[in-house]
Each structure stands twice: as structure tokens, then as C-alpha cells.
mmCIF file of N, CA and C in Angstrom:
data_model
loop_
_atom_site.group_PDB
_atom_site.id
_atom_site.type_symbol
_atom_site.label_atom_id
_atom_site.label_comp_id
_atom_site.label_asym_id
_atom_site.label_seq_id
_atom_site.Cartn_x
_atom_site.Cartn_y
_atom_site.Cartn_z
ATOM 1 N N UNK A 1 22.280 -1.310 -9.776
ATOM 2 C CA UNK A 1 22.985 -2.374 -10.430
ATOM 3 C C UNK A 1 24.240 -2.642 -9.623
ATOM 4 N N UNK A 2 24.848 -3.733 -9.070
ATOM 5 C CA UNK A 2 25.557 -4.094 -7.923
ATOM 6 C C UNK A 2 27.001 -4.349 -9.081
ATOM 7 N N UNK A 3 26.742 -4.446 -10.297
ATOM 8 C CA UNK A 3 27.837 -5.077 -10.934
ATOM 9 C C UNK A 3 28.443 -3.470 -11.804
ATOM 10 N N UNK A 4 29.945 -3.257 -11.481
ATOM 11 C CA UNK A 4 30.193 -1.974 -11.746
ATOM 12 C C UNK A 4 30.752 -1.928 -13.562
ATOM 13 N N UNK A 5 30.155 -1.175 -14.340
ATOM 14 C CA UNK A 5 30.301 -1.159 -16.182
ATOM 15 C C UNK A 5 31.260 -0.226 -16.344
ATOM 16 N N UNK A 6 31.719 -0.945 -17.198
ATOM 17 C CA UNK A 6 33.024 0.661 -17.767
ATOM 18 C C UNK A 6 32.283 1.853 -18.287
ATOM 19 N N UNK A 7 32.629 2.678 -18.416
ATOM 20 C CA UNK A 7 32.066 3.953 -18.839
ATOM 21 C C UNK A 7 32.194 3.811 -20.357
ATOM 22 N N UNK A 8 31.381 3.914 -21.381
ATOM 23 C CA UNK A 8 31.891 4.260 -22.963
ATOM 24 C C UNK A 8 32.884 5.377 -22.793
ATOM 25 N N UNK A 9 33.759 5.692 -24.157
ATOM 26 C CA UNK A 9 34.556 6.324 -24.227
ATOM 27 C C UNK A 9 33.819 7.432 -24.299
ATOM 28 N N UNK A 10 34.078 9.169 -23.854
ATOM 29 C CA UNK A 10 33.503 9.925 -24.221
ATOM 30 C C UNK A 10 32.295 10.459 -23.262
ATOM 31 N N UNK A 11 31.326 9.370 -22.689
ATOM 32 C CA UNK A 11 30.496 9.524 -21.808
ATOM 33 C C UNK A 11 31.132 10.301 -20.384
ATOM 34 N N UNK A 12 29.920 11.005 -20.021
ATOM 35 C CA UNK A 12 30.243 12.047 -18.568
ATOM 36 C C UNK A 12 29.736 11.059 -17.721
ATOM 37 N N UNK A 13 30.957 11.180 -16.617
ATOM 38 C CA UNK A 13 30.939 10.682 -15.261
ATOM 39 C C UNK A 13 29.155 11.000 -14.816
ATOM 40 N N UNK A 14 29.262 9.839 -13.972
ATOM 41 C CA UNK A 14 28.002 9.878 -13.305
ATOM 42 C C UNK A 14 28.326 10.951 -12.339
ATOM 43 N N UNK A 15 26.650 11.633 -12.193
ATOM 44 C CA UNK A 15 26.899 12.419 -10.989
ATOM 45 C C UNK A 15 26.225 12.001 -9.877
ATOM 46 N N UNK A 16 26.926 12.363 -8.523
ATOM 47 C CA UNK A 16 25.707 11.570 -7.072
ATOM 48 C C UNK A 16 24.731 12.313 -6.991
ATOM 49 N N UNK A 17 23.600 11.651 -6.780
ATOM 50 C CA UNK A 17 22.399 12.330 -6.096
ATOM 51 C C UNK A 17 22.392 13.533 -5.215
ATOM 52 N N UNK A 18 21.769 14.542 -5.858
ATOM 53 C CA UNK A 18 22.283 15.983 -4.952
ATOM 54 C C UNK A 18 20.676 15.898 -3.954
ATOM 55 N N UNK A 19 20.746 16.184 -2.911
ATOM 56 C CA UNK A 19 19.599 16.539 -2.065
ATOM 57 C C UNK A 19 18.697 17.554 -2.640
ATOM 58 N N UNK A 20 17.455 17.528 -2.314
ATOM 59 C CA UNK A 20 16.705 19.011 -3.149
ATOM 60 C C UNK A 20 17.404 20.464 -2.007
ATOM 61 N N UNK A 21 17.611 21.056 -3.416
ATOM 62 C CA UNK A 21 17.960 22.516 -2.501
ATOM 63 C C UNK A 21 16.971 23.674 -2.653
ATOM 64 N N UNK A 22 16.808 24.172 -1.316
ATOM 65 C CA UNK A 22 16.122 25.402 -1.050
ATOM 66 C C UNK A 22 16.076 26.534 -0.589
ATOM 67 N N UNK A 23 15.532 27.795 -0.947
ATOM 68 C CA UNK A 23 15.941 29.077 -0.758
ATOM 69 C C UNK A 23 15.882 28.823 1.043
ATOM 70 N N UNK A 24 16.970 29.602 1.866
ATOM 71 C CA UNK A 24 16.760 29.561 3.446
ATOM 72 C C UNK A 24 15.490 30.110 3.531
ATOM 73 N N UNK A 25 15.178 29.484 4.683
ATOM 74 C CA UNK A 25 13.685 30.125 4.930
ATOM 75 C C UNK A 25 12.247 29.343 4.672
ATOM 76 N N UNK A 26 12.985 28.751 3.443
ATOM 77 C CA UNK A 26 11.760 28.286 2.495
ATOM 78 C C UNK A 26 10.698 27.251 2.797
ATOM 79 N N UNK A 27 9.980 26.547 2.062
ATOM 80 C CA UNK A 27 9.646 25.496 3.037
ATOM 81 C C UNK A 27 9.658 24.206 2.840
ATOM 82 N N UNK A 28 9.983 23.550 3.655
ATOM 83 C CA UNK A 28 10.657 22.151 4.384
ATOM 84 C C UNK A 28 9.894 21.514 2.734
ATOM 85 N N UNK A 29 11.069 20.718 2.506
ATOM 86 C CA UNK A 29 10.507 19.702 1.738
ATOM 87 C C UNK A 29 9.717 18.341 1.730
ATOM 88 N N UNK A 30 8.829 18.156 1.115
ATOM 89 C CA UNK A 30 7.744 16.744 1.590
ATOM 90 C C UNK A 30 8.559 15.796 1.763
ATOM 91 N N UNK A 31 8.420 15.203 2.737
ATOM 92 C CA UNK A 31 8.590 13.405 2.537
ATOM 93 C C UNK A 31 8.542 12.576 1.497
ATOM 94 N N UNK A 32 9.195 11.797 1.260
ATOM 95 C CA UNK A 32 9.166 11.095 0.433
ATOM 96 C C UNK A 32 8.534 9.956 0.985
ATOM 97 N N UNK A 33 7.326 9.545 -0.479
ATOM 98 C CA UNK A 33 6.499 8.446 0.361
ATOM 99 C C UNK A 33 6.356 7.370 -1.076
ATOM 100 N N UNK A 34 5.594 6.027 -0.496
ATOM 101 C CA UNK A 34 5.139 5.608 -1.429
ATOM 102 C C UNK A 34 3.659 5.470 -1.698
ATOM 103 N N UNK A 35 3.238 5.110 -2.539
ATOM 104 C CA UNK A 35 1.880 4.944 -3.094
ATOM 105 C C UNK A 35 1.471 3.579 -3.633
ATOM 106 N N UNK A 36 0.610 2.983 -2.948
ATOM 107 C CA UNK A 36 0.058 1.989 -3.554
ATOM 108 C C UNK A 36 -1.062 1.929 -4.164
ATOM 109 N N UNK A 37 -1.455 2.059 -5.343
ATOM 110 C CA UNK A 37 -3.118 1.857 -5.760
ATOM 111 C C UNK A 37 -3.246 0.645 -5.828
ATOM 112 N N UNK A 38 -4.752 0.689 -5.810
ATOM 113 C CA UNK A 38 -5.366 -1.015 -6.106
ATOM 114 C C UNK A 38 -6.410 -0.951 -6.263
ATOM 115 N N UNK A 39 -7.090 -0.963 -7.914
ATOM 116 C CA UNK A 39 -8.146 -0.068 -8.710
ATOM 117 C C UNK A 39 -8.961 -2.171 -8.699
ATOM 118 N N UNK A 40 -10.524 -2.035 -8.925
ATOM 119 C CA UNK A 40 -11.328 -2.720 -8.643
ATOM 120 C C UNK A 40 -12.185 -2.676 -10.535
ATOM 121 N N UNK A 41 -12.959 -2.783 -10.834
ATOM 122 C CA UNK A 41 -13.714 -3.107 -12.086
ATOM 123 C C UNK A 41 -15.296 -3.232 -11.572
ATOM 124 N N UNK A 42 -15.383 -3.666 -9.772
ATOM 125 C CA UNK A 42 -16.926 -3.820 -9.780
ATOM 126 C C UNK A 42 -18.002 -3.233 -9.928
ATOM 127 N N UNK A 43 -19.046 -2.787 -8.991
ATOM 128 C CA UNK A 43 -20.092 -1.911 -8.858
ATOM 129 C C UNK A 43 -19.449 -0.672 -7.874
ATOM 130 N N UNK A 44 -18.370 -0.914 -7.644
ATOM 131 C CA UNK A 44 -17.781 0.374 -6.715
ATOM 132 C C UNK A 44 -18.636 0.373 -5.232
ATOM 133 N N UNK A 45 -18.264 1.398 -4.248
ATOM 134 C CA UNK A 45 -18.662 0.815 -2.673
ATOM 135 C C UNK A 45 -20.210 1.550 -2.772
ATOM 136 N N UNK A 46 -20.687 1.379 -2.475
ATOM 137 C CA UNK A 46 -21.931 2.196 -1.597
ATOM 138 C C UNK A 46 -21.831 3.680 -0.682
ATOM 139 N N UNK A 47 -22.659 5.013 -1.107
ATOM 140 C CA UNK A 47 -21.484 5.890 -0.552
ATOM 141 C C UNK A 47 -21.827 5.476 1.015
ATOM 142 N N UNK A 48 -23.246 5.187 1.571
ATOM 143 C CA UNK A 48 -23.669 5.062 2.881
ATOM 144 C C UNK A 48 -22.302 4.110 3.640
ATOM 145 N N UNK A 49 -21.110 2.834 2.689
ATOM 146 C CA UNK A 49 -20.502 2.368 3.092
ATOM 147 C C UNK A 49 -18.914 3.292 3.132
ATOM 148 N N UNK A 50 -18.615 4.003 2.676
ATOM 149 C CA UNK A 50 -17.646 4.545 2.489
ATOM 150 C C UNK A 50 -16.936 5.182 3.539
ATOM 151 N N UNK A 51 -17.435 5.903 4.318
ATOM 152 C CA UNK A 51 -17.179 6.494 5.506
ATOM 153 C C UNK A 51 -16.837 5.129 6.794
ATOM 154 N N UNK A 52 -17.818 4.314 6.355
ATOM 155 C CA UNK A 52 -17.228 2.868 7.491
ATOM 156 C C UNK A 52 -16.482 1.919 7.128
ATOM 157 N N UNK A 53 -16.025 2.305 6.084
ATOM 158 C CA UNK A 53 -14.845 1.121 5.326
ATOM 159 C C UNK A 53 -14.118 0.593 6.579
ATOM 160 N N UNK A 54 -12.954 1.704 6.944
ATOM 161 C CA UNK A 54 -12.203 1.143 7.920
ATOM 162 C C UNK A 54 -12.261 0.862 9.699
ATOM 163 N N UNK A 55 -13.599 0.354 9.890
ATOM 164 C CA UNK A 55 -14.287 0.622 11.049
ATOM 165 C C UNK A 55 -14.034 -1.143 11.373
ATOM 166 N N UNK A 56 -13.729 -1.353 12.458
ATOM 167 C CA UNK A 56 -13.565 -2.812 12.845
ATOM 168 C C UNK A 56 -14.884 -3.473 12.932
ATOM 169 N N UNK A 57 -14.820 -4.580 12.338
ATOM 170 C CA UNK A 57 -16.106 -5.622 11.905
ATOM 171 C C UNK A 57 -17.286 -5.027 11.233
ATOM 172 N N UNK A 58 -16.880 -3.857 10.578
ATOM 173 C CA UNK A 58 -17.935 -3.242 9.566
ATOM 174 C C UNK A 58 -18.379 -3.813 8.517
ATOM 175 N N UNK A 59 -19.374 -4.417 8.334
ATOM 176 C CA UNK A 59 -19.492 -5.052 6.628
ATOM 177 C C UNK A 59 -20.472 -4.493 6.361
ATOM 178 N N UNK A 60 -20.671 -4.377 4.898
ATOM 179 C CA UNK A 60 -21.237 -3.571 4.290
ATOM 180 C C UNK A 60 -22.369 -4.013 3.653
ATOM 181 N N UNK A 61 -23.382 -3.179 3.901
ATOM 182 C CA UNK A 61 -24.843 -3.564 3.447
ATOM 183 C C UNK A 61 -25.042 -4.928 2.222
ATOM 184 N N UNK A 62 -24.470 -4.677 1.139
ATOM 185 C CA UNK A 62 -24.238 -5.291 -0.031
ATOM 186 C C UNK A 62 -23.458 -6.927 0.270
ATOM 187 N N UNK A 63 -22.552 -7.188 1.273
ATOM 188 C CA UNK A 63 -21.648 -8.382 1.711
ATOM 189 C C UNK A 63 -22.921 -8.527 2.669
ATOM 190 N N UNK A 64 -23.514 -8.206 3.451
ATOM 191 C CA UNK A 64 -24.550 -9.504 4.240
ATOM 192 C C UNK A 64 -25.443 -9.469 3.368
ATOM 193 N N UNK A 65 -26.154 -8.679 2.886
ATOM 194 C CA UNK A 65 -27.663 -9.096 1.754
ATOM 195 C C UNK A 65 -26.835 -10.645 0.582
ATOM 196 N N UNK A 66 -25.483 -10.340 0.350
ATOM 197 C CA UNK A 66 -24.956 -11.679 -0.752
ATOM 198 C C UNK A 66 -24.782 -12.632 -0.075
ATOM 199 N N UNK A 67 -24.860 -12.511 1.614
ATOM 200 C CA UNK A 67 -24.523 -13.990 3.042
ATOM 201 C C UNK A 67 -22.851 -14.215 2.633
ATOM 202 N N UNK A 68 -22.047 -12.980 1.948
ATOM 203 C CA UNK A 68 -20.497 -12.981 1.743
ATOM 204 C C UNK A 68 -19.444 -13.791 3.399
ATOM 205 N N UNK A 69 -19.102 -14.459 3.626
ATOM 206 C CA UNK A 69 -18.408 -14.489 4.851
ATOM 207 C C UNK A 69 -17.250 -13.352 5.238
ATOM 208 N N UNK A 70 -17.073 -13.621 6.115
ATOM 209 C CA UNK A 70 -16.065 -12.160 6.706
ATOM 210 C C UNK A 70 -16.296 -11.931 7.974
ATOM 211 N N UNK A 71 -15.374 -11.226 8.522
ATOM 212 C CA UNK A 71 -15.473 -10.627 10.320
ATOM 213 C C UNK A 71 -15.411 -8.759 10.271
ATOM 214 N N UNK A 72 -15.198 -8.216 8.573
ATOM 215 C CA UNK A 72 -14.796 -6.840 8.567
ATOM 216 C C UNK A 72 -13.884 -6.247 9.700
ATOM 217 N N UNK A 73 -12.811 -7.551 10.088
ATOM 218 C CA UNK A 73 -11.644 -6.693 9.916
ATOM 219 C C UNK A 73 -10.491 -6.986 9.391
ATOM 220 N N UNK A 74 -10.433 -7.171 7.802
ATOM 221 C CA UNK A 74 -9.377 -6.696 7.008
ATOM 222 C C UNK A 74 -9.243 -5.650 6.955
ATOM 223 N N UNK A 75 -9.754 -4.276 6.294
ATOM 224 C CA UNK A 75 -9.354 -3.057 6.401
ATOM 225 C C UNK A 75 -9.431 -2.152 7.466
ATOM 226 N N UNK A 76 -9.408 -2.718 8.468
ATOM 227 C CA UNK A 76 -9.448 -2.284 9.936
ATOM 228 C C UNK A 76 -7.829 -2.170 10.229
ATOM 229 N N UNK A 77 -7.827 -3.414 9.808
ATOM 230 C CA UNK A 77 -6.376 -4.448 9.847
ATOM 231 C C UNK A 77 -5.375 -3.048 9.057
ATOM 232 N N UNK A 78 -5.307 -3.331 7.929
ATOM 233 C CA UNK A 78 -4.935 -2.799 7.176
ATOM 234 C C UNK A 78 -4.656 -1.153 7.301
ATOM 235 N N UNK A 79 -5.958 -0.317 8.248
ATOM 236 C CA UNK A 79 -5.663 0.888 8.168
ATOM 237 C C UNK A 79 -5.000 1.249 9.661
ATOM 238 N N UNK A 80 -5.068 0.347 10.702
ATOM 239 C CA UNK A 80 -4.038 -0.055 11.618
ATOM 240 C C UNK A 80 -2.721 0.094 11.080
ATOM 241 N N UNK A 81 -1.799 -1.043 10.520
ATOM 242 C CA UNK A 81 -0.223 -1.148 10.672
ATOM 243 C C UNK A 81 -0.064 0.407 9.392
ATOM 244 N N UNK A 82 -1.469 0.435 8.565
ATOM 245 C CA UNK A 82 -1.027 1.991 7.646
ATOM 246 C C UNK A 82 -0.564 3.198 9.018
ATOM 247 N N UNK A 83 -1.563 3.285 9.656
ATOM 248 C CA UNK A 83 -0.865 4.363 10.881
ATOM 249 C C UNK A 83 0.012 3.910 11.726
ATOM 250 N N UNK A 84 -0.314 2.819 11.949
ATOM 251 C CA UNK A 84 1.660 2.290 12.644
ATOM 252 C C UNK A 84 2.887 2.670 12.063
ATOM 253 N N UNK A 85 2.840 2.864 10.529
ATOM 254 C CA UNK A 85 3.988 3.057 10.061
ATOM 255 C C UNK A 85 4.161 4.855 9.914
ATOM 256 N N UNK A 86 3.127 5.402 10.028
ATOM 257 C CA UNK A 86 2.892 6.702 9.621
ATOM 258 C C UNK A 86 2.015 6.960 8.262
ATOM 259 N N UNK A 87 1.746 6.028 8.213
ATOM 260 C CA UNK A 87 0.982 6.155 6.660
ATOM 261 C C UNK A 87 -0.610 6.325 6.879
ATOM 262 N N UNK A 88 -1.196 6.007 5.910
ATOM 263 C CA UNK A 88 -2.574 5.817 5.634
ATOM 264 C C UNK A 88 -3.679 4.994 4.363
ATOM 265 N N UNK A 89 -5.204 5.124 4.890
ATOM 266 C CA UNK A 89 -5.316 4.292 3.784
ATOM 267 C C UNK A 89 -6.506 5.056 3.145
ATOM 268 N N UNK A 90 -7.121 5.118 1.851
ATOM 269 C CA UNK A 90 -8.340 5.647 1.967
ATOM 270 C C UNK A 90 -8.817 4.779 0.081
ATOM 271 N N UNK A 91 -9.914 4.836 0.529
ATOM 272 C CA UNK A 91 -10.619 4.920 -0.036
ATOM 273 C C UNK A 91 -11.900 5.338 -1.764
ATOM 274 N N UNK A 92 -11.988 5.610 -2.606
ATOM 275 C CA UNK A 92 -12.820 6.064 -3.293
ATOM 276 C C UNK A 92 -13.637 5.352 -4.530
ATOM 277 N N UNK A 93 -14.617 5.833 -5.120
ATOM 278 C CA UNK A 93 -15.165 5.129 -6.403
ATOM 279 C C UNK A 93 -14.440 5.972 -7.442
ATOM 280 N N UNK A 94 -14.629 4.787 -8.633
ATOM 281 C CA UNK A 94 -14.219 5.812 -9.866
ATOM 282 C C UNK A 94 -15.235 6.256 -10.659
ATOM 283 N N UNK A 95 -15.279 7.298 -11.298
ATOM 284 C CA UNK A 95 -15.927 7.875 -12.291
ATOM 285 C C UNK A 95 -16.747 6.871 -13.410
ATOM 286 N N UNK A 96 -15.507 5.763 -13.696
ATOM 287 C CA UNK A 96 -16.148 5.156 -15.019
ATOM 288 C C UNK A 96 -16.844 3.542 -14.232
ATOM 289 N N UNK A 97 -16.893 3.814 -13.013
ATOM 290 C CA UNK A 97 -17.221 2.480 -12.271
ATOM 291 C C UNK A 97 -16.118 1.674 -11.680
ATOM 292 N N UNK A 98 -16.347 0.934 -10.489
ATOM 293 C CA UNK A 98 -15.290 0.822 -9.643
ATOM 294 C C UNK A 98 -14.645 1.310 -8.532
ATOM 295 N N UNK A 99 -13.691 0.620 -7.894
ATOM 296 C CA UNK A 99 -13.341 1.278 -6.625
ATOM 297 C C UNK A 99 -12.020 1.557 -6.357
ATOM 298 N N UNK A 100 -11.325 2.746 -5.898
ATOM 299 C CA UNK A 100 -9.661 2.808 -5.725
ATOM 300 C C UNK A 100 -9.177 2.364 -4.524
ATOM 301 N N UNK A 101 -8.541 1.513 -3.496
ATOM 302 C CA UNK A 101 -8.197 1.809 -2.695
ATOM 303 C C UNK A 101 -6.326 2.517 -2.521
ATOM 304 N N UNK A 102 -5.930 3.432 -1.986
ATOM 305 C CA UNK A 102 -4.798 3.909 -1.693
ATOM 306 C C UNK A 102 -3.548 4.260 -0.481
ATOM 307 N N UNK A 103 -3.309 3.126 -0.914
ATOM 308 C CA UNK A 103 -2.116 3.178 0.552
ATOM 309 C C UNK A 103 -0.861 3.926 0.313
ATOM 310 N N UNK A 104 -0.426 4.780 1.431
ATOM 311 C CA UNK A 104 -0.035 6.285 1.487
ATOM 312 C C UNK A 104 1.297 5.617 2.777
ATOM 313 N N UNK A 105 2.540 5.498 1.881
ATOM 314 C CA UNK A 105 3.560 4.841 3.692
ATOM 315 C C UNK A 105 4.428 5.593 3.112
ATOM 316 N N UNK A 106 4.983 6.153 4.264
ATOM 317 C CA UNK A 106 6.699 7.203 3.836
ATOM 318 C C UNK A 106 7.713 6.318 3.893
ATOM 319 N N UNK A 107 8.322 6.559 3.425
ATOM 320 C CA UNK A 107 9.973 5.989 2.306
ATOM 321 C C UNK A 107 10.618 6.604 2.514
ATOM 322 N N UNK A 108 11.481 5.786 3.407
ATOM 323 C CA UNK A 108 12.797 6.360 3.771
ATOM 324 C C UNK A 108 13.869 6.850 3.072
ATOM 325 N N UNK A 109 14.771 7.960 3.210
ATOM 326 C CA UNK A 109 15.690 8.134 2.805
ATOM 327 C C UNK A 109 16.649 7.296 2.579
ATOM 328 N N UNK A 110 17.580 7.049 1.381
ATOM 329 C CA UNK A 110 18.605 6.656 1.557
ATOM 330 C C UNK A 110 20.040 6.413 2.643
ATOM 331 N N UNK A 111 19.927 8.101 3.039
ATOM 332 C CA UNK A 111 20.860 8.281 4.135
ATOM 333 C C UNK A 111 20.490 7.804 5.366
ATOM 334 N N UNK A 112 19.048 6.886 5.873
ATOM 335 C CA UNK A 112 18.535 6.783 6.601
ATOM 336 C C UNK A 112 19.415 5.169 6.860
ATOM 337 N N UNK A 113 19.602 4.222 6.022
ATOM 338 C CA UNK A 113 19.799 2.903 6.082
ATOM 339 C C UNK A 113 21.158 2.751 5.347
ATOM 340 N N UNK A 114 21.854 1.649 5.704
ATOM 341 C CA UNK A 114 23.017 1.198 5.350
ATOM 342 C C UNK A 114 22.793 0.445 3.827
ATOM 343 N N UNK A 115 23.566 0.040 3.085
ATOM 344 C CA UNK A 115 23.636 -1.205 2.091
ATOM 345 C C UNK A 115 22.880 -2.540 2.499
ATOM 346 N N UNK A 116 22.353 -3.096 3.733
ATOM 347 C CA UNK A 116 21.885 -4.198 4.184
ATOM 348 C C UNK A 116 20.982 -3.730 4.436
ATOM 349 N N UNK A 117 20.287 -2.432 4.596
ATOM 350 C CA UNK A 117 18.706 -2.093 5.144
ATOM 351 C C UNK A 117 18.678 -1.650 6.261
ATOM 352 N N UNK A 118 19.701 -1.576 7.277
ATOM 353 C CA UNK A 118 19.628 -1.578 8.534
ATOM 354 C C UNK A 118 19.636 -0.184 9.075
ATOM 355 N N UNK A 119 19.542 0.191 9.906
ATOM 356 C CA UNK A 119 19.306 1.706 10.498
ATOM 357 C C UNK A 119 20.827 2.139 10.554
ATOM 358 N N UNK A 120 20.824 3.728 9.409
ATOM 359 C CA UNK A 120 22.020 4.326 9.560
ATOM 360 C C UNK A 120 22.453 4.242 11.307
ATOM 361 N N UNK A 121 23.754 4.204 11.827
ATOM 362 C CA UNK A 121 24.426 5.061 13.470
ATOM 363 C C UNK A 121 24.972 6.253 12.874
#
């Protein structure tokens, strides 16, 4: 919130964000990342297609038998700039029918960027 509120009477000072702390030694804490789902309702993938999802100009048994148009590479595309950034993308069906896809990109620290976004000096 950019606009600064009085405190109620009585209320405790905010405190700053403490870093996670850990015993020396211990081990390195994960990255902080984000997560994108993007859950589907259809017949879910084919497993024979699953493994070639992200394969450039792959289409899938089910998209030429329907004459679907496409070049299969959107998720080519897609699992490209995911490892450009360090991330990833994958894949799965659901249980009750349907398909998940999940994009996996690390999220920068705060201390990493200024107030404008720009790369801490």
C-alpha cells in the first residue's frame, strides 16, 4: 500500500520482514518461486502424448485425427523462455478428468530490485 495510515491507538508497530534464519551449517534455503496452474475440464492428454508435449511441432494424435490447425510450437515456445528464465513447465492429467499444466519461474527477492523494478547496484 503506497499510501502511509496512522497506526490505531494501542496497535504494535509493524515489524520488517526478517530473512528465514538457519542453524550454521544447515541447509541453504529454497528459492523463492512462482507457480502458475492452468487446470483444463477436457478428456485430459493421451499418455502416448505426454512425454512429447513440449517437443517442437509435436501435435498430438487426437489434434490431426480432429484436422485441429497448429504448427505444435506453442509449448515448445513456452517451455523455451520457461528455461530461459530458469524455470520450467510440465505437464499432467487429473484424477477426476482433465489436464494441469504448471509453470515453475523463480521470484526474485526483494533485496534483488529497487522500488521501480530495476536491478539492485
Amino acid at each position: 500500500d503506497a499510501v502511509q495510515r496512522p497506526r490505531p491507538p494501542g496497535a504494535p508497530a509493524p515489524r520488517p520482514p526478517q530473512p528465514p534464519r538457519l542453524p550454521l551449517g544447515g541447509p541453504t534455503p529454497p528459492r523463492p518461486h512462482l507457480l502458475v496452474h492452468v487446470r483444463d475440464r477436457g478428456p485430459g492428454i493421451p499418455p502416448a502424448d505426454l512425454e512429447h508435449l513440449f517437443e517442437p511441432f509435436y501435435r498430438g494424435e487426437r489434434a490431426k485425427a480432429d484436422h485441429l490447425r497448429g504448427t505444435g510450437l506453442g509449448l515448445s515456445l513456452v517451455a523455451e523462455i520457461a528455461r530461459a528464465h530458469g524455470g520450467a513447465i510440465t505437464a499432467q492429467n487429473l484424477p477426476a478428468g482433465g489436464a494441469e499444466f504448471t509453470l515453475r519461474l523463480p521470484a526474485a527477492l526483494p533485496e534483488q530490485y529497487d522500488e521501480f523494478a530495476h536491478p539492485a547496484r
